[in-house]
XYZ file of N, CA and C in Angstrom:
489
model
N -13.972 93.442 33.004
C -14.489 94.579 32.323
C -13.683 95.839 31.985
N -12.795 95.628 33.078
C -11.716 96.464 33.007
C -10.175 96.523 34.084
N -9.340 97.131 33.914
C -7.921 97.230 34.701
C -7.398 98.375 35.123
N -7.173 98.367 36.161
C -6.363 99.498 36.625
C -5.057 99.236 37.368
N -4.024 100.011 36.602
C -2.474 99.363 37.000
C -2.199 100.590 37.614
N -1.633 100.452 38.966
C -0.973 101.452 39.730
C 0.561 101.597 39.672
N 1.398 102.201 39.182
C 2.416 102.185 39.660
C 2.900 103.043 40.552
N 3.903 102.961 41.506
C 4.293 103.726 42.276
C 6.271 104.107 42.343
N 6.429 105.004 43.001
C 7.964 105.028 43.225
C 7.894 106.361 44.263
N 9.282 105.765 44.923
C 9.941 106.811 46.135
C 11.377 106.860 46.210
N 11.527 108.195 46.377
C 13.115 108.169 46.664
C 13.131 108.520 48.072
N 14.366 108.341 48.738
C 15.088 108.885 49.956
C 16.410 108.943 49.586
N 16.847 110.386 49.792
C 18.133 111.035 49.781
C 18.678 111.797 50.632
N 20.098 111.593 51.028
C 20.775 112.346 51.985
C 22.045 113.161 51.076
N 22.102 114.278 51.164
C 23.129 114.947 50.188
C 24.066 115.718 51.243
N 25.246 115.599 50.816
C 26.328 116.591 51.779
C 27.160 117.505 50.822
N 27.282 118.539 51.158
C 27.717 119.518 50.332
C 29.151 120.096 51.141
N 30.224 120.164 50.702
C 31.641 120.905 50.989
C 31.983 122.196 50.474
N 32.248 123.270 50.884
C 32.410 124.181 50.038
C 34.218 124.353 50.069
N 34.699 124.166 49.287
C 36.269 124.178 48.746
C 36.958 125.603 48.583
N 36.034 126.488 48.533
C 36.889 127.714 48.199
C 36.889 128.652 49.402
N 37.644 129.759 49.309
C 38.188 130.475 50.511
C 37.011 131.374 50.713
N 36.163 131.275 49.986
C 34.979 132.741 50.309
C 33.611 131.813 50.419
N 32.486 132.265 51.032
C 31.206 131.639 51.058
C 30.694 131.214 49.674
N 29.920 130.363 49.918
C 29.249 129.580 48.451
C 27.958 129.671 48.660
N 27.198 130.153 47.820
C 25.702 129.807 47.749
C 25.604 129.073 46.599
N 24.479 127.753 47.254
C 24.213 126.534 46.236
C 22.774 126.137 46.480
N 22.209 125.760 45.312
C 21.052 124.747 45.523
C 21.587 123.235 44.967
N 21.182 122.006 46.083
C 21.636 120.790 45.347
C 20.123 120.074 45.097
N 19.993 119.405 43.878
C 18.891 118.792 43.358
C 19.354 117.459 43.235
N 18.920 116.383 44.232
C 18.927 114.864 44.220
C 17.478 114.518 43.111
N 17.624 113.785 42.046
C 16.882 113.196 41.387
C 16.805 111.495 40.945
N 15.856 111.150 40.984
C 15.724 109.817 40.675
C 14.687 109.630 39.470
N 15.034 108.843 38.469
C 14.351 108.441 37.397
C 13.923 106.908 37.437
N 12.714 106.670 37.103
C 12.158 105.635 37.340
C 11.754 104.777 36.077
N 12.345 103.668 35.699
C 11.826 103.177 34.146
C 11.340 101.623 34.511
N 9.882 101.565 34.121
C 9.388 100.215 34.220
C 9.279 99.541 33.034
N 9.298 97.972 32.982
C 8.967 97.276 32.280
C 8.205 95.813 32.442
N 7.695 95.196 31.486
C 6.814 94.054 32.031
C 7.094 93.057 30.626
N 6.908 91.672 31.126
C 6.841 90.564 30.078
C 5.847 90.465 29.322
N 4.542 91.252 29.761
C 3.645 90.976 29.129
C 3.385 91.708 27.814
N 3.037 90.769 26.914
C 3.457 91.488 25.526
C 2.158 92.393 25.281
N 2.408 93.743 24.865
C 1.523 94.647 24.686
C 1.531 95.440 25.834
N 2.005 95.354 27.046
C 2.045 96.369 27.870
C 3.273 97.297 27.889
N 3.211 98.319 27.397
C 4.717 99.039 27.098
C 4.349 100.472 28.313
N 5.504 101.097 28.749
C 5.573 102.248 29.515
C 6.350 103.561 28.781
N 5.804 104.539 28.613
C 6.707 105.445 28.679
C 7.902 105.605 29.623
N 9.019 105.619 29.216
C 10.142 105.495 30.267
C 10.897 106.955 29.844
N 11.673 107.727 31.007
C 11.193 107.189 32.343
C 9.909 107.690 32.431
N 9.041 106.819 33.252
C 8.095 106.967 33.675
C 7.619 108.082 34.649
N 8.743 107.889 35.694
C 8.304 109.032 36.878
C 10.069 109.455 36.764
N 9.713 110.725 37.213
C 10.865 111.768 37.617
C 10.885 112.171 39.080
N 11.304 111.837 40.092
C 11.335 112.003 41.449
C 12.504 113.054 41.746
N 12.134 114.335 42.590
C 13.457 114.773 42.826
C 13.270 115.421 44.542
N 14.367 115.982 44.969
C 14.642 116.496 46.441
C 15.780 117.390 46.370
N 15.583 118.900 46.931
C 16.226 119.730 47.144
C 16.772 120.285 48.298
N 17.995 120.580 48.216
C 18.154 121.302 49.613
C 17.815 122.475 49.916
N 17.287 123.033 48.861
C 16.721 124.712 49.192
C 18.184 125.316 48.875
N 18.141 126.937 48.969
C 19.037 127.653 48.991
C 19.857 127.659 50.283
N 21.276 127.231 49.959
C 21.984 127.278 51.165
C 23.447 128.104 50.942
N 23.678 128.655 51.944
C 25.227 129.605 51.880
C 26.441 128.714 52.889
N 27.269 128.070 52.310
C 28.526 127.438 52.992
C 29.683 128.353 53.295
N 30.097 128.687 54.384
C 31.297 129.121 54.780
C 32.519 128.414 54.150
N 33.743 129.014 54.246
C 34.803 128.293 53.643
C 35.006 126.992 54.073
N 35.422 125.891 53.712
C 35.868 124.576 54.632
C 34.594 123.844 54.836
N 33.595 124.401 55.193
C 32.583 123.501 55.597
C 31.819 122.596 54.937
N 31.144 121.758 55.910
C 30.449 120.540 54.885
C 29.111 120.752 55.635
N 28.100 120.617 54.912
C 26.513 120.267 55.666
C 26.073 119.194 54.998
N 24.930 118.205 55.835
C 24.551 117.406 55.059
C 23.013 117.602 55.487
N 22.429 117.176 54.353
C 20.829 117.421 54.178
C 20.157 115.969 53.894
N 19.139 116.103 54.728
C 18.160 114.560 54.588
C 18.046 113.878 56.007
N 17.128 112.993 56.026
C 16.703 112.343 54.597
C 15.639 113.401 54.257
N 15.801 113.649 52.624
C 14.861 114.133 51.749
C 14.346 113.339 50.719
N 13.077 113.427 50.788
C 11.973 112.283 50.244
C 11.321 113.074 48.842
N 10.766 112.230 48.048
C 9.621 112.449 46.929
C 8.958 111.107 46.668
N 7.630 111.039 46.325
C 7.009 109.887 46.236
C 5.999 110.498 44.906
N 5.668 109.491 43.906
C 4.799 109.630 43.207
C 4.178 108.240 42.768
N 2.773 108.251 42.073
C 2.086 107.324 41.480
C 1.411 107.676 40.387
N 1.393 106.738 39.346
C 0.678 106.789 37.988
C -0.413 105.629 38.007
N -1.686 106.203 37.545
C -2.252 105.109 37.228
C -2.892 105.069 35.976
N -2.458 103.814 35.378
C -2.694 103.184 34.133
C -4.160 102.210 33.675
N -4.852 102.543 32.925
C -5.840 101.775 32.551
C -5.461 100.914 31.143
N -4.786 100.257 31.261
C -4.794 99.730 29.513
C -5.930 98.258 29.475
N -5.898 98.036 28.367
C -6.926 97.440 27.859
C -7.094 95.991 28.393
N -8.134 95.690 29.334
C -8.606 94.546 29.649
C -8.166 93.073 29.237
N -8.286 93.160 27.688
C -7.712 91.823 27.080
C -6.472 91.764 26.958
N -5.379 92.725 27.499
C -4.077 92.137 27.822
C -3.906 91.553 28.480
N -4.697 91.608 29.531
C -4.468 90.453 31.015
C -4.890 89.056 30.724
N -6.098 89.060 29.593
C -6.679 87.899 29.891
C -5.814 86.620 29.040
N -4.754 87.156 28.302
C -3.819 86.422 27.579
C -2.810 85.879 28.474
N -2.949 86.357 29.791
C -1.119 85.983 30.424
C -1.361 84.959 31.017
N -2.300 84.109 30.815
C -1.626 82.729 31.591
C -2.113 82.489 32.845
N -3.544 82.871 32.841
C -3.856 82.870 34.111
C -3.501 83.935 35.406
N -3.174 84.960 34.728
C -2.622 86.319 35.644
C -1.185 86.342 35.926
N -0.604 85.423 35.397
C 0.903 85.383 35.504
C 1.594 86.522 34.788
N 2.433 87.747 35.103
C 3.284 88.151 34.509
C 4.098 89.288 35.324
N 4.944 89.919 34.985
C 5.956 90.574 35.989
C 6.050 91.882 35.460
N 6.421 93.018 36.446
C 6.661 94.338 36.205
C 7.958 94.403 36.836
N 9.109 95.031 36.463
C 10.486 95.248 36.881
C 10.545 96.821 36.891
N 11.223 97.066 37.889
C 11.675 98.717 37.604
C 13.259 98.833 37.864
N 13.896 99.722 37.323
C 14.987 100.266 37.668
C 15.209 101.957 37.483
N 16.439 102.346 38.254
C 16.388 103.492 38.646
C 17.736 104.157 38.451
N 17.680 105.260 38.013
C 18.875 106.139 37.786
C 18.821 107.403 38.908
N 19.685 107.522 39.269
C 19.786 108.643 40.276
C 21.074 109.513 40.091
N 20.765 111.004 40.413
C 22.151 112.122 40.231
C 21.710 113.114 41.353
N 22.565 113.609 40.795
C 22.351 115.098 41.748
C 23.591 116.367 40.580
N 22.466 117.081 41.004
C 23.048 118.644 40.198
C 22.714 119.866 41.145
N 24.400 120.664 40.912
C 24.252 121.935 41.555
C 24.049 123.201 40.972
N 23.155 124.108 41.531
C 23.176 125.414 40.996
C 23.908 126.534 41.644
N 24.693 126.728 41.515
C 25.595 128.210 42.168
C 26.970 127.369 42.736
N 27.457 127.606 43.359
C 28.611 127.235 44.157
C 29.939 127.455 43.185
N 29.725 128.022 41.800
C 31.205 128.423 41.194
C 31.879 127.223 41.035
N 31.425 126.158 41.131
C 32.467 124.780 40.638
C 33.618 124.397 41.959
N 33.167 125.408 43.141
C 33.861 125.272 44.370
C 33.195 124.199 45.491
N 32.055 123.849 44.956
C 31.325 122.969 46.186
C 31.265 121.627 45.686
N 31.797 120.525 46.450
C 31.959 119.288 46.069
C 30.595 118.904 46.966
N 30.003 117.339 46.420
C 28.794 116.908 46.637
C 28.874 115.446 46.701
N 28.303 114.883 47.535
C 27.670 113.556 47.671
C 26.427 113.048 48.121
N 25.865 112.083 47.526
C 24.603 111.741 47.691
C 24.564 110.386 47.855
N 23.641 110.044 49.000
C 23.272 108.385 49.243
C 21.905 108.469 49.048
N 21.350 107.593 48.035
C 19.897 107.533 47.771
C 19.371 106.187 47.625
N 18.061 105.990 48.305
C 17.456 104.501 48.163
C 16.201 105.182 47.508
N 16.070 104.045 46.064
C 14.915 104.321 45.406
C 13.887 102.849 45.646
N 12.625 103.191 45.390
C 11.816 101.945 45.809
C 10.708 102.325 44.634
N 10.027 100.945 44.140
C 9.169 100.907 43.099
C 7.964 99.848 43.619
N 6.957 99.984 43.087
C 5.723 99.128 43.379
C 4.328 99.180 42.504
N 3.853 98.242 42.485
C 2.964 98.256 41.218
C 1.671 97.393 42.142
N 0.401 98.128 41.903
C -0.769 97.206 42.292
C -1.711 97.219 40.998
N -2.701 96.092 40.909
C -3.540 95.806 39.448
C -4.875 95.593 40.521
N -5.899 96.226 39.719
C -7.179 96.389 40.282
C -8.142 95.591 38.957
N -8.806 94.467 39.157
C -9.709 94.131 38.089
C -11.214 94.645 38.415
N -11.998 95.396 37.429
C -13.342 95.528 37.396
C -13.999 94.276 36.773
N -14.829 93.494 37.735
C -15.503 92.228 37.191
C -16.947 92.632 37.236
N -17.794 92.373 36.018
C -18.960 92.521 36.332
C -19.621 91.089 35.245
N -20.117 90.295 36.407
C -20.828 89.006 36.198
C -21.863 89.109 35.190
N -22.202 88.339 34.204
C -23.255 87.995 33.305
C -24.188 87.555 33.891
N -25.222 87.775 34.176
C -26.370 86.864 34.815
C -27.533 86.576 33.598
N -27.842 85.601 33.728
C -29.083 84.941 32.782
C -30.210 85.231 33.886
N -31.108 85.762 33.246
C -32.324 85.686 33.693
C -33.269 84.403 33.589
N -33.319 83.757 35.002
C -33.947 82.556 35.091
C -35.442 83.017 35.503
N -36.296 82.183 35.386
C -37.845 82.607 36.045
C -37.783 81.924 37.309
N -38.249 82.676 38.200
C -38.536 81.933 39.643
C -39.613 80.956 39.513
N -39.249 79.837 40.407
C -40.153 78.656 40.304
C -41.674 79.190 40.506
N -42.015 79.920 41.412
C -43.430 80.335 42.045
C -43.925 80.958 40.538
N -43.203 81.722 39.484
C -43.907 82.333 38.773
C -44.064 81.132 37.408
N -43.012 80.200 37.244
C -43.558 78.856 36.668
C -44.762 78.014 37.333
N -44.906 78.151 38.330
C -45.971 77.397 38.883
C -47.555 78.291 38.664
N -47.354 79.338 38.701
C -48.559 80.331 38.287
C -48.604 80.177 36.873
N -47.928 79.789 35.905
C -47.916 79.815 34.619
C -48.548 78.364 34.191
N -47.946 77.546 35.013
C -48.612 76.114 34.797
C -50.069 75.778 35.167
N -49.929 76.878 36.534
C -51.751 76.619 36.896
C -52.671 77.045 35.701
N -52.269 78.240 35.225
C -52.888 79.164 34.301
C -53.211 78.271 33.160
N -52.353 77.637 32.709
C -52.615 76.713 31.455
C -53.276 75.535 31.759
N -53.249 74.958 32.934
C -53.982 73.670 33.370
C -55.315 74.266 33.178
N -55.815 75.462 33.752
C -57.173 76.082 33.813
C -57.353 76.383 32.665
N -56.589 76.829 31.590
C -57.089 77.277 30.122
C -57.562 75.550 29.687
N -56.760 74.697 29.811
C -57.143 73.171 29.184
C -58.504 72.866 29.746
N -58.551 72.801 30.832
C -59.633 72.402 31.939
C -61.213 73.348 30.976
N -60.840 74.492 30.910
C -61.936 75.412 30.243
C -62.255 74.954 29.021
N -61.525 74.599 28.218
C -61.568 73.961 26.557
C -62.114 72.658 26.576
N -61.840 71.520 27.649
C -62.339 70.685 27.526
C -63.949 70.634 28.261
N -64.294 71.525 28.804
C -65.720 71.568 29.356
C -66.721 71.940 28.304
N -66.286 72.743 27.103
C -66.891 73.115 25.677
C -66.794 72.054 25.052
Protein backbone atom coordinates (compact mmCIF):
# COMPACT_ATOMS: atom_id res chain seq x y z
CA UNK A 1 0.00 0.00 0.00
CA UNK A 2 3.02 2.29 0.33
CA UNK A 3 6.78 2.55 -0.01
CA UNK A 4 9.37 4.67 1.79
CA UNK A 5 12.80 4.83 0.18
CA UNK A 6 15.48 6.37 2.41
CA UNK A 7 18.77 7.42 0.83
CA UNK A 8 21.75 8.32 3.00
CA UNK A 9 25.14 9.86 2.46
CA UNK A 10 28.24 10.65 4.45
CA UNK A 11 31.60 12.31 4.02
CA UNK A 12 34.79 12.20 6.03
CA UNK A 13 37.52 14.58 4.95
CA UNK A 14 40.90 15.79 6.12
CA UNK A 15 42.07 19.18 4.89
CA UNK A 16 45.67 20.45 5.02
CA UNK A 17 46.50 24.13 4.53
CA UNK A 18 49.95 25.63 3.86
CA UNK A 19 50.73 29.35 4.04
CA UNK A 20 53.14 30.22 1.21
CA UNK A 21 53.19 33.96 2.00
CA UNK A 22 55.71 36.00 4.01
CA UNK A 23 52.95 37.23 6.35
CA UNK A 24 50.09 35.67 8.30
CA UNK A 25 47.10 34.52 6.22
CA UNK A 26 43.55 34.06 7.46
CA UNK A 27 41.43 31.49 5.66
CA UNK A 28 38.42 29.21 5.90
CA UNK A 29 38.43 25.92 3.96
CA UNK A 30 35.21 24.15 2.95
CA UNK A 31 35.33 20.53 1.82
CA UNK A 32 32.23 19.50 -0.11
CA UNK A 33 30.83 16.26 -1.49
CA UNK A 34 27.90 16.13 -3.90
CA UNK A 35 26.07 12.79 -4.18
CA UNK A 36 24.28 11.71 -7.36
CA UNK A 37 21.84 8.77 -7.15
CA UNK A 38 20.39 6.71 -10.02
CA UNK A 39 18.39 3.52 -10.44
CA UNK A 40 17.68 0.93 -13.13
CA UNK A 41 14.00 0.89 -12.11
CA UNK A 42 12.01 2.67 -14.81
CA UNK A 43 10.17 5.65 -13.37
CA UNK A 44 12.40 6.00 -10.29
CA UNK A 45 14.33 9.22 -10.83
CA UNK A 46 16.17 11.51 -8.46
CA UNK A 47 16.88 15.24 -8.45
CA UNK A 48 20.65 15.42 -8.81
CA UNK A 49 22.73 16.17 -6.96
CA UNK A 50 20.41 14.78 -4.32
CA UNK A 51 22.70 15.61 -1.40
CA UNK A 52 25.36 18.21 -0.80
CA UNK A 53 27.56 17.51 2.21
CA UNK A 54 29.97 20.04 3.66
CA UNK A 55 32.68 20.23 6.31
CA UNK A 56 34.62 23.35 7.27
CA UNK A 57 37.85 24.17 9.09
CA UNK A 58 36.38 27.32 10.55
CA UNK A 59 38.35 30.57 10.64
CA UNK A 60 42.12 29.84 10.74
CA UNK A 61 45.17 32.11 10.84
CA UNK A 62 48.36 30.53 9.46
CA UNK A 63 51.84 31.87 10.17
CA UNK A 64 54.31 32.20 7.26
CA UNK A 65 55.47 28.78 5.96
CA UNK A 66 53.27 26.80 8.36
CA UNK A 67 51.04 23.84 7.52
CA UNK A 68 48.00 22.78 9.53
CA UNK A 69 45.80 19.73 9.09
CA UNK A 70 42.14 19.56 10.11
CA UNK A 71 40.10 16.44 10.45
CA UNK A 72 38.59 14.13 10.27
CA UNK A 73 35.73 16.51 9.45
CA UNK A 74 32.39 14.80 8.84
CA UNK A 75 28.88 15.41 7.57
CA UNK A 76 25.89 13.12 6.99
CA UNK A 77 22.43 13.47 5.52
CA UNK A 78 19.36 11.38 4.72
CA UNK A 79 16.48 11.93 2.34
CA UNK A 80 13.21 10.01 2.67
CA UNK A 81 11.20 9.62 -0.53
CA UNK A 82 7.73 8.17 -0.98
CA UNK A 83 7.54 7.01 -4.60
CA UNK A 84 4.42 5.36 -5.95
CA UNK A 85 4.12 1.78 -4.72
CA UNK A 86 3.14 0.74 -8.25
CA UNK A 87 6.72 1.46 -9.42
CA UNK A 88 7.97 -1.46 -7.34
CA UNK A 89 5.33 -3.98 -8.35
CA UNK A 90 6.79 -4.15 -11.88
CA UNK A 91 10.40 -4.67 -10.82
CA UNK A 92 10.39 -8.46 -11.24
CA UNK A 93 9.97 -9.64 -7.68
CA UNK A 94 11.73 -6.73 -6.02
CA UNK A 95 14.95 -6.84 -8.02
CA UNK A 96 16.37 -3.40 -8.85
CA UNK A 97 19.49 -1.40 -8.10
CA UNK A 98 20.34 2.05 -6.83
CA UNK A 99 23.78 3.49 -7.51
CA UNK A 100 25.56 6.54 -6.20
CA UNK A 101 28.43 8.65 -7.50
CA UNK A 102 30.22 11.44 -5.70
CA UNK A 103 32.11 14.59 -6.60
CA UNK A 104 34.31 16.20 -3.99
CA UNK A 105 36.10 19.51 -3.86
CA UNK A 106 37.64 22.15 -1.67
CA UNK A 107 37.07 25.89 -1.63
CA UNK A 108 39.10 28.50 0.23
CA UNK A 109 37.80 31.82 1.44
CA UNK A 110 40.58 34.25 2.23
CA UNK A 111 44.32 33.64 2.09
CA UNK A 112 44.82 36.01 -0.85
CA UNK A 113 45.84 33.15 -3.15
CA UNK A 114 48.81 32.40 -0.88
CA UNK A 115 47.41 29.31 0.85
CA UNK A 116 47.83 25.88 -0.73
CA UNK A 117 45.34 23.16 0.16
CA UNK A 118 44.96 19.40 -0.06
CA UNK A 119 41.97 17.28 0.74
CA UNK A 120 41.57 13.53 1.38
CA UNK A 121 37.90 12.53 1.32
CA UNK A 122 35.90 9.35 1.73
CA UNK A 123 32.24 9.42 0.71
CA UNK A 124 29.59 6.79 1.34
CA UNK A 125 26.05 6.17 0.15
CA UNK A 126 23.29 3.90 1.31
CA UNK A 127 19.66 3.06 0.70
CA UNK A 128 16.89 1.29 2.57
CA UNK A 129 13.36 0.55 1.54
CA UNK A 130 10.32 -0.10 3.72
CA UNK A 131 7.15 -1.53 2.25
CA UNK A 132 3.83 -0.82 3.99
CA UNK A 133 1.52 -3.76 3.46
CA UNK A 134 -2.09 -3.88 4.56
CA UNK A 135 -3.52 -7.32 3.84
CA UNK A 136 -7.10 -7.51 2.68
CA UNK A 137 -9.28 -9.83 4.70
CA UNK A 138 -12.39 -11.60 3.46
CA UNK A 139 -15.03 -11.81 6.11
CA UNK A 140 -15.83 -15.46 6.67
CA UNK A 141 -18.59 -16.36 9.11
CA UNK A 142 -17.51 -18.27 12.17
CA UNK A 143 -18.55 -21.95 12.38
CA UNK A 144 -20.56 -21.28 15.55
CA UNK A 145 -22.56 -18.54 13.81
CA UNK A 146 -23.23 -20.86 10.90
CA UNK A 147 -24.41 -23.57 13.31
CA UNK A 148 -26.82 -21.16 15.05
CA UNK A 149 -28.25 -20.04 11.70
CA UNK A 150 -28.64 -23.69 10.68
CA UNK A 151 -30.40 -24.60 13.94
CA UNK A 152 -32.71 -21.62 13.57
CA UNK A 153 -33.66 -22.67 10.06
CA UNK A 154 -34.27 -26.24 11.22
CA UNK A 155 -36.52 -24.89 13.98
CA UNK A 156 -38.49 -22.79 11.48
CA UNK A 157 -38.89 -25.81 9.21
CA UNK A 158 -40.13 -27.94 12.15
CA UNK A 159 -42.69 -25.27 13.12
CA UNK A 160 -43.95 -25.06 9.52
CA UNK A 161 -44.45 -28.84 9.35
CA UNK A 162 -46.55 -28.85 12.49
CA UNK A 163 -48.94 -26.32 11.03
